[in-house]
PDB file of C-alpha atoms in Angstrom:
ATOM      1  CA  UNK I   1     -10.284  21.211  -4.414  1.00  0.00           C
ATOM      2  CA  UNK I   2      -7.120  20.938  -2.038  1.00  0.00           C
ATOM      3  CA  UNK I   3      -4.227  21.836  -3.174  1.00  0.00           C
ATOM      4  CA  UNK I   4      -1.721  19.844  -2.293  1.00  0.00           C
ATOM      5  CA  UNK I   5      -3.457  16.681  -0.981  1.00  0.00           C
ATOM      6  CA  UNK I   6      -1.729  15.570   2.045  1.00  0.00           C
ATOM      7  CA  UNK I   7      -0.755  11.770   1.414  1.00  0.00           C
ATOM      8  CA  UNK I   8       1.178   9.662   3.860  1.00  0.00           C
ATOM      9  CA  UNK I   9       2.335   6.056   3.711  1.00  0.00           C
ATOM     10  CA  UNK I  10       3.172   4.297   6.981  1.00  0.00           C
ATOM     11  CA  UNK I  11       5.472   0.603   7.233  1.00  0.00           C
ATOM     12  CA  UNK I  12       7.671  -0.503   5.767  1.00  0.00           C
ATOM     13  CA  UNK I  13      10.737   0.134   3.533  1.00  0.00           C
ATOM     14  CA  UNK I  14      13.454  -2.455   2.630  1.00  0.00           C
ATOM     15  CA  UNK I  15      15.043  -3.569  -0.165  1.00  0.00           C
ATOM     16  CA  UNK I  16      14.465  -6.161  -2.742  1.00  0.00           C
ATOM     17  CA  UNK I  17      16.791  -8.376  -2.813  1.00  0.00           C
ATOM     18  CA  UNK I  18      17.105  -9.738  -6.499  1.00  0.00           C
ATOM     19  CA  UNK I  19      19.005 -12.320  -8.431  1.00  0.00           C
ATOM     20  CA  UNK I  20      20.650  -9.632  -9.853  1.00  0.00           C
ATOM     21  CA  UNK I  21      20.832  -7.378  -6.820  1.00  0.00           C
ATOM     22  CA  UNK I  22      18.927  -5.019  -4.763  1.00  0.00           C
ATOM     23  CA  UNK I  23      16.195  -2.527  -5.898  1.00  0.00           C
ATOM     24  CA  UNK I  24      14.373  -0.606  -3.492  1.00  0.00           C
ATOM     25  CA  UNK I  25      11.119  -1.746  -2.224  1.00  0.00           C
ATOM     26  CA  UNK I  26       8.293  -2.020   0.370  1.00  0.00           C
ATOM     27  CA  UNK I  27       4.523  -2.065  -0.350  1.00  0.00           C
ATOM     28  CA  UNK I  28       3.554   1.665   0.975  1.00  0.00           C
ATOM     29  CA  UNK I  29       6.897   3.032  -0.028  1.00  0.00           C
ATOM     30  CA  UNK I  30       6.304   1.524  -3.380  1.00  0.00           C
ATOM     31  CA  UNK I  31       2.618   3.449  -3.452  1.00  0.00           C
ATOM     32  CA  UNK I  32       3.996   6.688  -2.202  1.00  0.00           C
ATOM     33  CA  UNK I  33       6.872   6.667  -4.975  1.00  0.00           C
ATOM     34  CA  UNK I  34       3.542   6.267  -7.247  1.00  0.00           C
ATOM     35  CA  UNK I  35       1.565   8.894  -5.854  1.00  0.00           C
ATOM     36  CA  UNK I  36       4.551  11.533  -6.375  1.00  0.00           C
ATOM     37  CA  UNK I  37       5.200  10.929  -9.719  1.00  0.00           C
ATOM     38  CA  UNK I  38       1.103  10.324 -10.562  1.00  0.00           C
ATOM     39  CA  UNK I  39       0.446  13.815  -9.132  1.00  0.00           C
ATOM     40  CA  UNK I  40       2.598  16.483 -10.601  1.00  0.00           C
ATOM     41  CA  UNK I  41       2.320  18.943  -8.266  1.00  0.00           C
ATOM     42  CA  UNK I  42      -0.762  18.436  -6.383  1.00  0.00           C
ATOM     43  CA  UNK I  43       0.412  16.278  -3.341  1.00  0.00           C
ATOM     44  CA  UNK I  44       2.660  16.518  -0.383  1.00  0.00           C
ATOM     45  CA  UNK I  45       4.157  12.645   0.337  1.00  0.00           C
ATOM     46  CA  UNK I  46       5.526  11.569   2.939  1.00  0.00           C
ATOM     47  CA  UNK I  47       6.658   8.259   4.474  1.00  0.00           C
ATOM     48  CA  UNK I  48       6.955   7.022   8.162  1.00  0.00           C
ATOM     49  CA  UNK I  49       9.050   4.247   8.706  1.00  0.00           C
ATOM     50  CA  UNK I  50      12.307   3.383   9.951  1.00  0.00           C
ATOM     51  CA  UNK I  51      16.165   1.878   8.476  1.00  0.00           C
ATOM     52  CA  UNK I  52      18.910   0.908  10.063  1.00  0.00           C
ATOM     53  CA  UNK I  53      21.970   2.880  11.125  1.00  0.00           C
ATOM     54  CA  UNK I  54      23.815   1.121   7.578  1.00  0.00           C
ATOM     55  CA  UNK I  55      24.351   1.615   4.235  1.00  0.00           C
ATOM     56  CA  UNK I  56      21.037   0.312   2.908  1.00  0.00           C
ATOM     57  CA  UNK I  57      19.150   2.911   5.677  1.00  0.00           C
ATOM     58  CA  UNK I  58      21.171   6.142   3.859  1.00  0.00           C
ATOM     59  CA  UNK I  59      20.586   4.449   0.346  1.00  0.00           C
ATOM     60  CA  UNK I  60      17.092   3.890   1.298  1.00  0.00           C
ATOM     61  CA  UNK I  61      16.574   7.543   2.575  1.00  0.00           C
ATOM     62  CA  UNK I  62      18.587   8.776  -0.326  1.00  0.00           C
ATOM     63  CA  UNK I  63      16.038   7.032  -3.022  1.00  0.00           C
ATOM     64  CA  UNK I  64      12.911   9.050  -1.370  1.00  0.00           C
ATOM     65  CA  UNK I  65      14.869  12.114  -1.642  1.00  0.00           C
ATOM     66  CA  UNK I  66      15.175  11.666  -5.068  1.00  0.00           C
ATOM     67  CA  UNK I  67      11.717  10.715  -5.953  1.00  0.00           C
ATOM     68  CA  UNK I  68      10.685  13.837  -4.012  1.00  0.00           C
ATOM     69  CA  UNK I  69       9.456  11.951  -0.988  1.00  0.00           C
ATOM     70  CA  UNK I  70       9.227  13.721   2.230  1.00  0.00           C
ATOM     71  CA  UNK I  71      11.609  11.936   4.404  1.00  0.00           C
ATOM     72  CA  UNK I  72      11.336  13.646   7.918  1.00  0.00           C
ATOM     73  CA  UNK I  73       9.287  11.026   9.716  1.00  0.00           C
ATOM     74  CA  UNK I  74      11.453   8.180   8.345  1.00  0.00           C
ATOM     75  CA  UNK I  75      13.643   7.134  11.924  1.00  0.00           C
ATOM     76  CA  UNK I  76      17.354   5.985  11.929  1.00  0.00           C
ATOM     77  CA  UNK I  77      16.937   3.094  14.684  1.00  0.00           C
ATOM     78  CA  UNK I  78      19.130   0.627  15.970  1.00  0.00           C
ATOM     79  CA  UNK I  79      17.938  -2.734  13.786  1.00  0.00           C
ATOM     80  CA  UNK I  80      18.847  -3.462  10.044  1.00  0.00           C
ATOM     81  CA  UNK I  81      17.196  -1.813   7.265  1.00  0.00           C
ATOM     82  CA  UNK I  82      14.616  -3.970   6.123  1.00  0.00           C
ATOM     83  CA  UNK I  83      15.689  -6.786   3.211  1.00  0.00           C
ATOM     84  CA  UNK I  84      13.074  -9.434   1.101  1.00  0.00           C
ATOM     85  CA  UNK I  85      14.494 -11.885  -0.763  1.00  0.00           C
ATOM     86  CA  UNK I  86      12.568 -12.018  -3.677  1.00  0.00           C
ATOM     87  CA  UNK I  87      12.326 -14.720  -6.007  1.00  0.00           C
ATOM     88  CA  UNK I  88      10.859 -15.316  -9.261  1.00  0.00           C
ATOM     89  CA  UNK I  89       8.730 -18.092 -11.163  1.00  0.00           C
ATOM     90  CA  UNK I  90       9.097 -18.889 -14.572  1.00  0.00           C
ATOM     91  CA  UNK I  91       6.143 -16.950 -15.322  1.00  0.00           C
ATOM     92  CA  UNK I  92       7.958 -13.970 -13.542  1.00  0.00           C
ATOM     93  CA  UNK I  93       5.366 -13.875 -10.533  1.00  0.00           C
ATOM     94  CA  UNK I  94       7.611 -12.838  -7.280  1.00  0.00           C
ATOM     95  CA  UNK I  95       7.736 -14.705  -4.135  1.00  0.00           C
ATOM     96  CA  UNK I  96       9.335 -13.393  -0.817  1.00  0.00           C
ATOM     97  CA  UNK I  97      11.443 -13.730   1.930  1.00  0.00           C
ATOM     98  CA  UNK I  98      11.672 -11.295   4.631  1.00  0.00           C
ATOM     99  CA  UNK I  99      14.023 -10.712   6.903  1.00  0.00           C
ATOM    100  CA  UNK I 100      12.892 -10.776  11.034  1.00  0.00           C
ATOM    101  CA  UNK I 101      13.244  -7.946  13.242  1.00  0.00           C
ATOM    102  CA  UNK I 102      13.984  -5.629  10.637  1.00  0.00           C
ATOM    103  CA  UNK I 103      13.932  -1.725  11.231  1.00  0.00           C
ATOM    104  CA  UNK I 104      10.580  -1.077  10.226  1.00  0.00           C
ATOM    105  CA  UNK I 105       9.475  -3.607  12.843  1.00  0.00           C
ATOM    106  CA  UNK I 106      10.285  -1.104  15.203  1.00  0.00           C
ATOM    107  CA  UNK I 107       7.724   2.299  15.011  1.00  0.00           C
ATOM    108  CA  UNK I 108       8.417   4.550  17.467  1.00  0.00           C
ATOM    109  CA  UNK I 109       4.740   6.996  18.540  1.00  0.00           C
ATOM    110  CA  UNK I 110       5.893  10.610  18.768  1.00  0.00           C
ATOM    111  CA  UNK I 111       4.302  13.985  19.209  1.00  0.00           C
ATOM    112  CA  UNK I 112       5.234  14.052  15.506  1.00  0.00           C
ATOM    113  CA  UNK I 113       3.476  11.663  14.424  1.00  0.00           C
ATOM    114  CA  UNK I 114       0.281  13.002  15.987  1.00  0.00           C
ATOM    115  CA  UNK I 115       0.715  16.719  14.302  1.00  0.00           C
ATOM    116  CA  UNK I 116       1.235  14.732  10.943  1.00  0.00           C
ATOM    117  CA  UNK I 117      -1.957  12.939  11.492  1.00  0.00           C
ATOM    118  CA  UNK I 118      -4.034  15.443  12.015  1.00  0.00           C
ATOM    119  CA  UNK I 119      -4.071  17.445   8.805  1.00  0.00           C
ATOM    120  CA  UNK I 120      -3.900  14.763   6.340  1.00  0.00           C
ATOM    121  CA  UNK I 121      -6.131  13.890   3.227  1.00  0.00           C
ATOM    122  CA  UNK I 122      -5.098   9.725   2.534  1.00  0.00           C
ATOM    123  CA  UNK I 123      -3.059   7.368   4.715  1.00  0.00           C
ATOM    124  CA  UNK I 124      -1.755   3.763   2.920  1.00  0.00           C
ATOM    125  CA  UNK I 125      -1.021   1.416   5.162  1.00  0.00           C
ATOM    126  CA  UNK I 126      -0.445  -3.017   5.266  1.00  0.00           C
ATOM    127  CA  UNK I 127      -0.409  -5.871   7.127  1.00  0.00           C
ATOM    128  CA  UNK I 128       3.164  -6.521   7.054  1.00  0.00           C
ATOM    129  CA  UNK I 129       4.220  -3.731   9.066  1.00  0.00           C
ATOM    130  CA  UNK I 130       2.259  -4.970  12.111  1.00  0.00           C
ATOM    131  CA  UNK I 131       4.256  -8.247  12.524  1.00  0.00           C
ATOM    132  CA  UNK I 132       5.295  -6.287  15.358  1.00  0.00           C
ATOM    133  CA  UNK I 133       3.204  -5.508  18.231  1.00  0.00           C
ATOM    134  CA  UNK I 134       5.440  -1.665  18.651  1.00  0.00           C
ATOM    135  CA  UNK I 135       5.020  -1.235  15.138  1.00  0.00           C
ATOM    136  CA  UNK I 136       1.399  -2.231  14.792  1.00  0.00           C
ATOM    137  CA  UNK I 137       0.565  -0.105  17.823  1.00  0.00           C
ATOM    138  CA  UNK I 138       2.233   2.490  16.222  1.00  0.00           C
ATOM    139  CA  UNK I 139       0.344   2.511  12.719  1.00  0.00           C
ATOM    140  CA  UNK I 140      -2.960   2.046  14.334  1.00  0.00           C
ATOM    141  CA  UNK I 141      -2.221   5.512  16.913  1.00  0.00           C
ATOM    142  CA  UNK I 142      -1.237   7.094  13.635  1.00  0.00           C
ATOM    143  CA  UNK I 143      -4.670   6.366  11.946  1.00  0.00           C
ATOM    144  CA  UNK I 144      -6.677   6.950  14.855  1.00  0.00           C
ATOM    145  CA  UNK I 145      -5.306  10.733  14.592  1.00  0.00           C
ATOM    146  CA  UNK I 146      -6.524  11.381  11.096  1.00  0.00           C
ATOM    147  CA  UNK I 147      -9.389  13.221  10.225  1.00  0.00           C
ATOM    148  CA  UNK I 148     -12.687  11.563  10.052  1.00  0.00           C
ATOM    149  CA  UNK I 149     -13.025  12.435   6.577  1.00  0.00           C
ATOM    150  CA  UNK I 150      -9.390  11.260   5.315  1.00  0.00           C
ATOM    151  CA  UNK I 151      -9.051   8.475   3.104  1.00  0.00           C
ATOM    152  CA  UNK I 152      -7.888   5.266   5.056  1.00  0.00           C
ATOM    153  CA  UNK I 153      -6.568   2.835   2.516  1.00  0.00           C
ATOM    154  CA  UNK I 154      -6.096  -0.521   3.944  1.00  0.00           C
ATOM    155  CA  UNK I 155      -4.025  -2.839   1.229  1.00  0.00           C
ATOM    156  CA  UNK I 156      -4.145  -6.114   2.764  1.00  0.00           C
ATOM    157  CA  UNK I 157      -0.655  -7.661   1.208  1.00  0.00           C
ATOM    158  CA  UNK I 158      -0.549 -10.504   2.888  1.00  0.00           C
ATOM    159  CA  UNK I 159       2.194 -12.344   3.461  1.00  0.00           C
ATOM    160  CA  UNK I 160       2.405 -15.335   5.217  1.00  0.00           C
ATOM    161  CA  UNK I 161       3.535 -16.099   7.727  1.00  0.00           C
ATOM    162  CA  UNK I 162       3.103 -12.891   9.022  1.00  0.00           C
ATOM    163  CA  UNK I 163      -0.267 -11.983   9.881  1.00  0.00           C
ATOM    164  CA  UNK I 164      -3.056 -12.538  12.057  1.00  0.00           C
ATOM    165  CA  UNK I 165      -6.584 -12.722  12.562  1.00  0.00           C
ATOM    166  CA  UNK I 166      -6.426  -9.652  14.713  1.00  0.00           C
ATOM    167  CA  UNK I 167      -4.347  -7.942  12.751  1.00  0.00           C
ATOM    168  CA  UNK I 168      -6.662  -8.000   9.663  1.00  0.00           C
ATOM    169  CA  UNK I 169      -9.783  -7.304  11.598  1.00  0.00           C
ATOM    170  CA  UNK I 170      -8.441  -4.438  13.427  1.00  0.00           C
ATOM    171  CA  UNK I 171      -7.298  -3.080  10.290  1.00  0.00           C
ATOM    172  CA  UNK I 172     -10.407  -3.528   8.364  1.00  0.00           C
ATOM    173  CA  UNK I 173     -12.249  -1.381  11.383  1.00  0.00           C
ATOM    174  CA  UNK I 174      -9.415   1.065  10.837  1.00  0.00           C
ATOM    175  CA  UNK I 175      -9.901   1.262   7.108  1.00  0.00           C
ATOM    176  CA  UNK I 176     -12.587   3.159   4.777  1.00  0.00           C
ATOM    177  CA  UNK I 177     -10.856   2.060   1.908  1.00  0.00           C
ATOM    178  CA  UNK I 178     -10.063  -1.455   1.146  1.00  0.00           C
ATOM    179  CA  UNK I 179      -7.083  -2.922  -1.643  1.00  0.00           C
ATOM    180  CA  UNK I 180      -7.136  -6.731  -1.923  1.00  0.00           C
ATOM    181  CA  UNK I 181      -6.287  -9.287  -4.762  1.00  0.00           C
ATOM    182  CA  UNK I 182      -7.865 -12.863  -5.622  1.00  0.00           C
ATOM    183  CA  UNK I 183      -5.722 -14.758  -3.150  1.00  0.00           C
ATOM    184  CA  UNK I 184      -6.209 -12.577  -0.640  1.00  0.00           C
ATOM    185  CA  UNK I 185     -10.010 -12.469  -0.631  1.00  0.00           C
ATOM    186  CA  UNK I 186     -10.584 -16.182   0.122  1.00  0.00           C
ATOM    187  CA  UNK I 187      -8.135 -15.557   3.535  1.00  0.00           C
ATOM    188  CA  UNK I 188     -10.003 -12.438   4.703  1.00  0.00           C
ATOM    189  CA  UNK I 189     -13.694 -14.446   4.049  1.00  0.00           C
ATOM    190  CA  UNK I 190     -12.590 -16.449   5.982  1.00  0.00           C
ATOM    191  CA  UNK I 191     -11.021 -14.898   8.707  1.00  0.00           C
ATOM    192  CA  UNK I 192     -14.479 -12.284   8.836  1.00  0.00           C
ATOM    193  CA  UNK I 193     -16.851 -15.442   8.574  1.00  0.00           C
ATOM    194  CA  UNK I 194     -18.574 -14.905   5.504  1.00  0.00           C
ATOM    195  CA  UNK I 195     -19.898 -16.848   2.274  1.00  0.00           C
ATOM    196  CA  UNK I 196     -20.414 -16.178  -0.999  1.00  0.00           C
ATOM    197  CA  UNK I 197     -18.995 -15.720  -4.814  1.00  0.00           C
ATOM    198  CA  UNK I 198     -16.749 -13.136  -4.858  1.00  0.00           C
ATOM    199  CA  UNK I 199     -19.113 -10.391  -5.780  1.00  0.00           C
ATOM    200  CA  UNK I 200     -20.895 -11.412  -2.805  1.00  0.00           C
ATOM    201  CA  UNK I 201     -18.075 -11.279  -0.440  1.00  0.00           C
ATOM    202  CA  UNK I 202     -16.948  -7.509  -1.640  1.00  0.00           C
ATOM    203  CA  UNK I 203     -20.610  -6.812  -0.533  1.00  0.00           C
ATOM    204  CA  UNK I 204     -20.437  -8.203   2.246  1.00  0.00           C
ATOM    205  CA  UNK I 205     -17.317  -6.517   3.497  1.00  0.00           C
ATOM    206  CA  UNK I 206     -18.258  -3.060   1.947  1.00  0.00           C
ATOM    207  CA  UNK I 207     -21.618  -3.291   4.543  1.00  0.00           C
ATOM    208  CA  UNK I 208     -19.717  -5.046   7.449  1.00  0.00           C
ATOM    209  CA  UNK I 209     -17.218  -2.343   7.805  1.00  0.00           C
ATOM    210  CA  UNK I 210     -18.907   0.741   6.442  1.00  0.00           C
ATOM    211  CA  UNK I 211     -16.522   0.942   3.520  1.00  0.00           C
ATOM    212  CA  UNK I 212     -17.078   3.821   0.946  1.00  0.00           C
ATOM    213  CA  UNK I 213     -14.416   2.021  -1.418  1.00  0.00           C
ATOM    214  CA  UNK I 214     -13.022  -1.706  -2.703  1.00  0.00           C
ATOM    215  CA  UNK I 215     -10.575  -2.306  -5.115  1.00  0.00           C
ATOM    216  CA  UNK I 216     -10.430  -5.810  -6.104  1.00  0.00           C
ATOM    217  CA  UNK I 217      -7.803  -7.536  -8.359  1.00  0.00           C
ATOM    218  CA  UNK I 218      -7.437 -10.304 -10.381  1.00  0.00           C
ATOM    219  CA  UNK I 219      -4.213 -10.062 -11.847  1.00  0.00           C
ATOM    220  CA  UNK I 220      -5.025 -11.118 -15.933  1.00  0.00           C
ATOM    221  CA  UNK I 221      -8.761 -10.552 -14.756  1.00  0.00           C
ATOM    222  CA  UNK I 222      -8.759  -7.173 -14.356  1.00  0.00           C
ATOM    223  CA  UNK I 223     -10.360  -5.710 -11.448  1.00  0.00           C
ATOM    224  CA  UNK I 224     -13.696  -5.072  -9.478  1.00  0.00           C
ATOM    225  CA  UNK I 225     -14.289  -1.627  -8.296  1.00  0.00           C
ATOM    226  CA  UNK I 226     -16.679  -0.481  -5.666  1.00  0.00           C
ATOM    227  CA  UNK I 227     -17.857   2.718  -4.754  1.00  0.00           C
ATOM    228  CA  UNK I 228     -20.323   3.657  -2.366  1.00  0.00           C
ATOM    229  CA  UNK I 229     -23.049   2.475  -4.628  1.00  0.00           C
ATOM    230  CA  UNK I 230     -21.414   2.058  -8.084  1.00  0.00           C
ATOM    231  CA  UNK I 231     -19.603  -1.301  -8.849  1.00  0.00           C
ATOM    232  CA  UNK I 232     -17.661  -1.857 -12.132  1.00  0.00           C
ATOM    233  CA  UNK I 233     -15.282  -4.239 -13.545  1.00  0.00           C
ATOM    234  CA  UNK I 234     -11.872  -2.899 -15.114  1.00  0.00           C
ATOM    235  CA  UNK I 235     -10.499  -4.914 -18.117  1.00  0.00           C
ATOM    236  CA  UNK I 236      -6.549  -5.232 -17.966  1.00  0.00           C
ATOM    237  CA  UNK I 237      -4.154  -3.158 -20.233  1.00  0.00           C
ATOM    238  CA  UNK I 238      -2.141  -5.708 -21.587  1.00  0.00           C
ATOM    239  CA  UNK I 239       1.627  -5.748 -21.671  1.00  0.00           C
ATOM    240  CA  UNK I 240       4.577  -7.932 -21.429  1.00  0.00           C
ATOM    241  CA  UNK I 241       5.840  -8.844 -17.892  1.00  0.00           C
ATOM    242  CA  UNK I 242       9.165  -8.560 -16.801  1.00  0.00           C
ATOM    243  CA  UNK I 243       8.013  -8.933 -12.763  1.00  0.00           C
ATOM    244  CA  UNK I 244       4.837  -8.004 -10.941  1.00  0.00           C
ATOM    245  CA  UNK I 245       6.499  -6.670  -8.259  1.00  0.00           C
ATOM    246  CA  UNK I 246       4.794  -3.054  -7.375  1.00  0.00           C
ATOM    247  CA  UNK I 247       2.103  -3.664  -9.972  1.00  0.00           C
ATOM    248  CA  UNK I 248      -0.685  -3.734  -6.878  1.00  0.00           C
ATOM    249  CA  UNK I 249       0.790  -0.859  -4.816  1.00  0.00           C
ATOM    250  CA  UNK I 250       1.302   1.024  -8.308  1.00  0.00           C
ATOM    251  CA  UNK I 251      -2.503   0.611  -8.628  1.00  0.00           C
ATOM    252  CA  UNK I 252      -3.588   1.488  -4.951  1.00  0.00           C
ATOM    253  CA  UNK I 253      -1.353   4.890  -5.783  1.00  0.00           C
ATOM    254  CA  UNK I 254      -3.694   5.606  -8.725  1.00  0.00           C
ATOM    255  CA  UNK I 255      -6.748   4.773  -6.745  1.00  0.00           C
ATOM    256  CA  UNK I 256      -6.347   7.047  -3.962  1.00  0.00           C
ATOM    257  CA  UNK I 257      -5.240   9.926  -5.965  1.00  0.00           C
ATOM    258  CA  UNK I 258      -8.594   9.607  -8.082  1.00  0.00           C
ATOM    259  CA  UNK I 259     -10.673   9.419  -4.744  1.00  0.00           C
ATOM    260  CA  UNK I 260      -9.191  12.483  -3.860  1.00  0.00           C
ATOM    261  CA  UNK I 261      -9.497  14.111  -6.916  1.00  0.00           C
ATOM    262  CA  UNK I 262     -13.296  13.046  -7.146  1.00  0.00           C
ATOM    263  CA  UNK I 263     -12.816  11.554 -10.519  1.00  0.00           C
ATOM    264  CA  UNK I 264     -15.420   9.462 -12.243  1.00  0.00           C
ATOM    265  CA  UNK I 265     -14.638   5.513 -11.300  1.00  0.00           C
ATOM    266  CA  UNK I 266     -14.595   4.438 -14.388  1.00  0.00           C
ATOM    267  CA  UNK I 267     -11.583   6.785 -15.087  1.00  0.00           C
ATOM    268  CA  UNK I 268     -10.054   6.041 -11.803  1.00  0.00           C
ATOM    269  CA  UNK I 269     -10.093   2.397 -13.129  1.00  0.00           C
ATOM    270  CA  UNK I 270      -9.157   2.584 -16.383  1.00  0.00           C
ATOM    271  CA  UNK I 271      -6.049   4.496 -15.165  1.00  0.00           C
ATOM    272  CA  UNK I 272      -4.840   2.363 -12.355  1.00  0.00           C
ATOM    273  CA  UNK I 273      -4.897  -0.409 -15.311  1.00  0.00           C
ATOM    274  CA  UNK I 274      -2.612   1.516 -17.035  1.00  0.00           C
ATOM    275  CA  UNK I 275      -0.136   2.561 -14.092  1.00  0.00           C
ATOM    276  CA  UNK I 276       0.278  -1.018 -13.025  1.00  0.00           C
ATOM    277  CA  UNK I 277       0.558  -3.143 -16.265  1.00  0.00           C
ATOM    278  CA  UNK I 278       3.203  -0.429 -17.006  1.00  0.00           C
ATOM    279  CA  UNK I 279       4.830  -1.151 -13.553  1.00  0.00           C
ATOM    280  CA  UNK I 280       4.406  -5.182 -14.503  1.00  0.00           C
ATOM    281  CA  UNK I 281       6.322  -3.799 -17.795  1.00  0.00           C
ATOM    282  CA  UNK I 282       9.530  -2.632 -16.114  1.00  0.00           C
ATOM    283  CA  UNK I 283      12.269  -4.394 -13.041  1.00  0.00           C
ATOM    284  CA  UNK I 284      11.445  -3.589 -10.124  1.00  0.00           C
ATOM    285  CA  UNK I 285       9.023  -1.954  -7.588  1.00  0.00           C
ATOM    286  CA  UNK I 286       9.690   1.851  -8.469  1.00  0.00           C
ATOM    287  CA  UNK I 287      10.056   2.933 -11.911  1.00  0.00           C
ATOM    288  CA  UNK I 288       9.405   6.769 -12.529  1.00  0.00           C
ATOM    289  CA  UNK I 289       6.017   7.007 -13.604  1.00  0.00           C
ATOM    290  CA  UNK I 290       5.735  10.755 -14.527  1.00  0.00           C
ATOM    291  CA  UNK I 291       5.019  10.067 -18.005  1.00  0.00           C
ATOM    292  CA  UNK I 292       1.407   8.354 -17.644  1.00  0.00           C
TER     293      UNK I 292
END
């Protein structure tokens, strides 16, 4: 086994903006905050992205610091620091608003970038970070530099407006690994062309793009894992909400580790259960997870 996997998360990060002030945020920021504290000492995580020349850039690079998050690909640009406006339901599920134009829209390609690529084990990368055509250009040179054999983890997180058809199809050819939830699977069925319960559809993708993995959630469902040949459904660990903020990119962070670490799926699943109804537990994206 590898030791340390090589793990990098590429988009976004931004802060959530919420009623009762900001918490830091961002969907592969939030997994790569996950990752660190999920694997003790056997990865090295990093995070490409980009925050303004302001106070919310140094806070934001400041946070990674602390969770032990390599920050040395993360670019001070001349844009804002990413902000979402998140607000709440009265069954504590989060919507957003984002900010345009934001520093993270703006991914610079650099020689950097390319010697990163090349000897890593997992990238995690989104939709939202490719609202931009510099930025999407960007995270798609990136992936195209990894290693064949690296895991590829595309988690969808939509977010409407922003996204496209061609953004989610050239992603899912990019991808080996696959993250979606219930209201996202309807969107990309239909955006792919295909038919079918949802059992169906995960098949159907899985074969369409030569995936070797699917996570598929369902919130108080549970989830539907599949892997190369193996599917199985994860009950949820149940808990008491405070927001569900994180919970998915808490979950993608356990998933990928597991891959990695070649671990039955069955114990992958049971354990990215437990990571994010203990992120659904707690305020905010990010809470330190070293104890799971």
């Amino acid at each position: 086994m590898k030791n340390p996997f090589n793990i990098v998360g590429i988009g976004e990060v931004l802060w959530d903006i919420f009623p009762d002030g900001p918490r830091f945020g961002g969907a592969p920021a939030n997994m790569i905050c996950a990752i660190t504290d999920l694997s003790g000492k056997n990865a090295k995580v990093s995070m490409i992205s980009a925050v303004g020349a302001d106070q919310l850039g140094d806070d934001a690079i400041a946070y990674l610091a602390n969770r032990q998050v390599n920050i040395g690909l993360i670019e001070k640009v001349n844009y804002p620091t990413g902000t979402v406006t998140v607000m709440l339901d009265g069954a504590n599920q989060a919507s957003y608003q984002f900010a345009d134009n934001c520093a993270w829209d703006n991914l610079v390609w650099s020689s950097k970038l390319a010697e990163t690529a090349a000897s890593i084990d997992a990238v995690c990368f989104g939709s939202l970070a490719q609202r931009n055509a510099g930025s999407r250009e960007t995270i798609h040179r990136f992936i195209q530099h990894v290693p064949k054999q690296a895991l590829k983890v595309f988690d969808v997180n939509l977010r409407a407006p922003f996204y496209s058809t061609e953004v989610i199809l050239q992603s899912l050819e990019l991808a080996n690994v696959l993250k979606l939830n219930e209201e996202e699977l309807p969107i990309i069925a239909k955006v792919v062309g295909i038919s079918g319960d949802n059992h169906e559809l995960l098949q159907q993708l899985k074969q369409l793009y030569q995936l070797t993995t699917i996570a598929f959630t369902q919130g108080a469902q549970g989830a539907v894992l599949l892997h190369h040949d193996e599917v199985i459904e994860v009950p949820i660990v149940a808990t008491t909400v405070i927001d569900t903020v994180g919970a998915g990119d808490s979950f993608t962070a356990a998933l990928t580790l597991g891959l990695l670490q070649n671990k039955p799926l069955s114990e992958i699943g049971e354990f990215a259960s437990l990571v994010s109804s203990y992120v659904c537990s707690q305020r905010g994206a990010t809470p330190v997870l070293t104890h799971l």
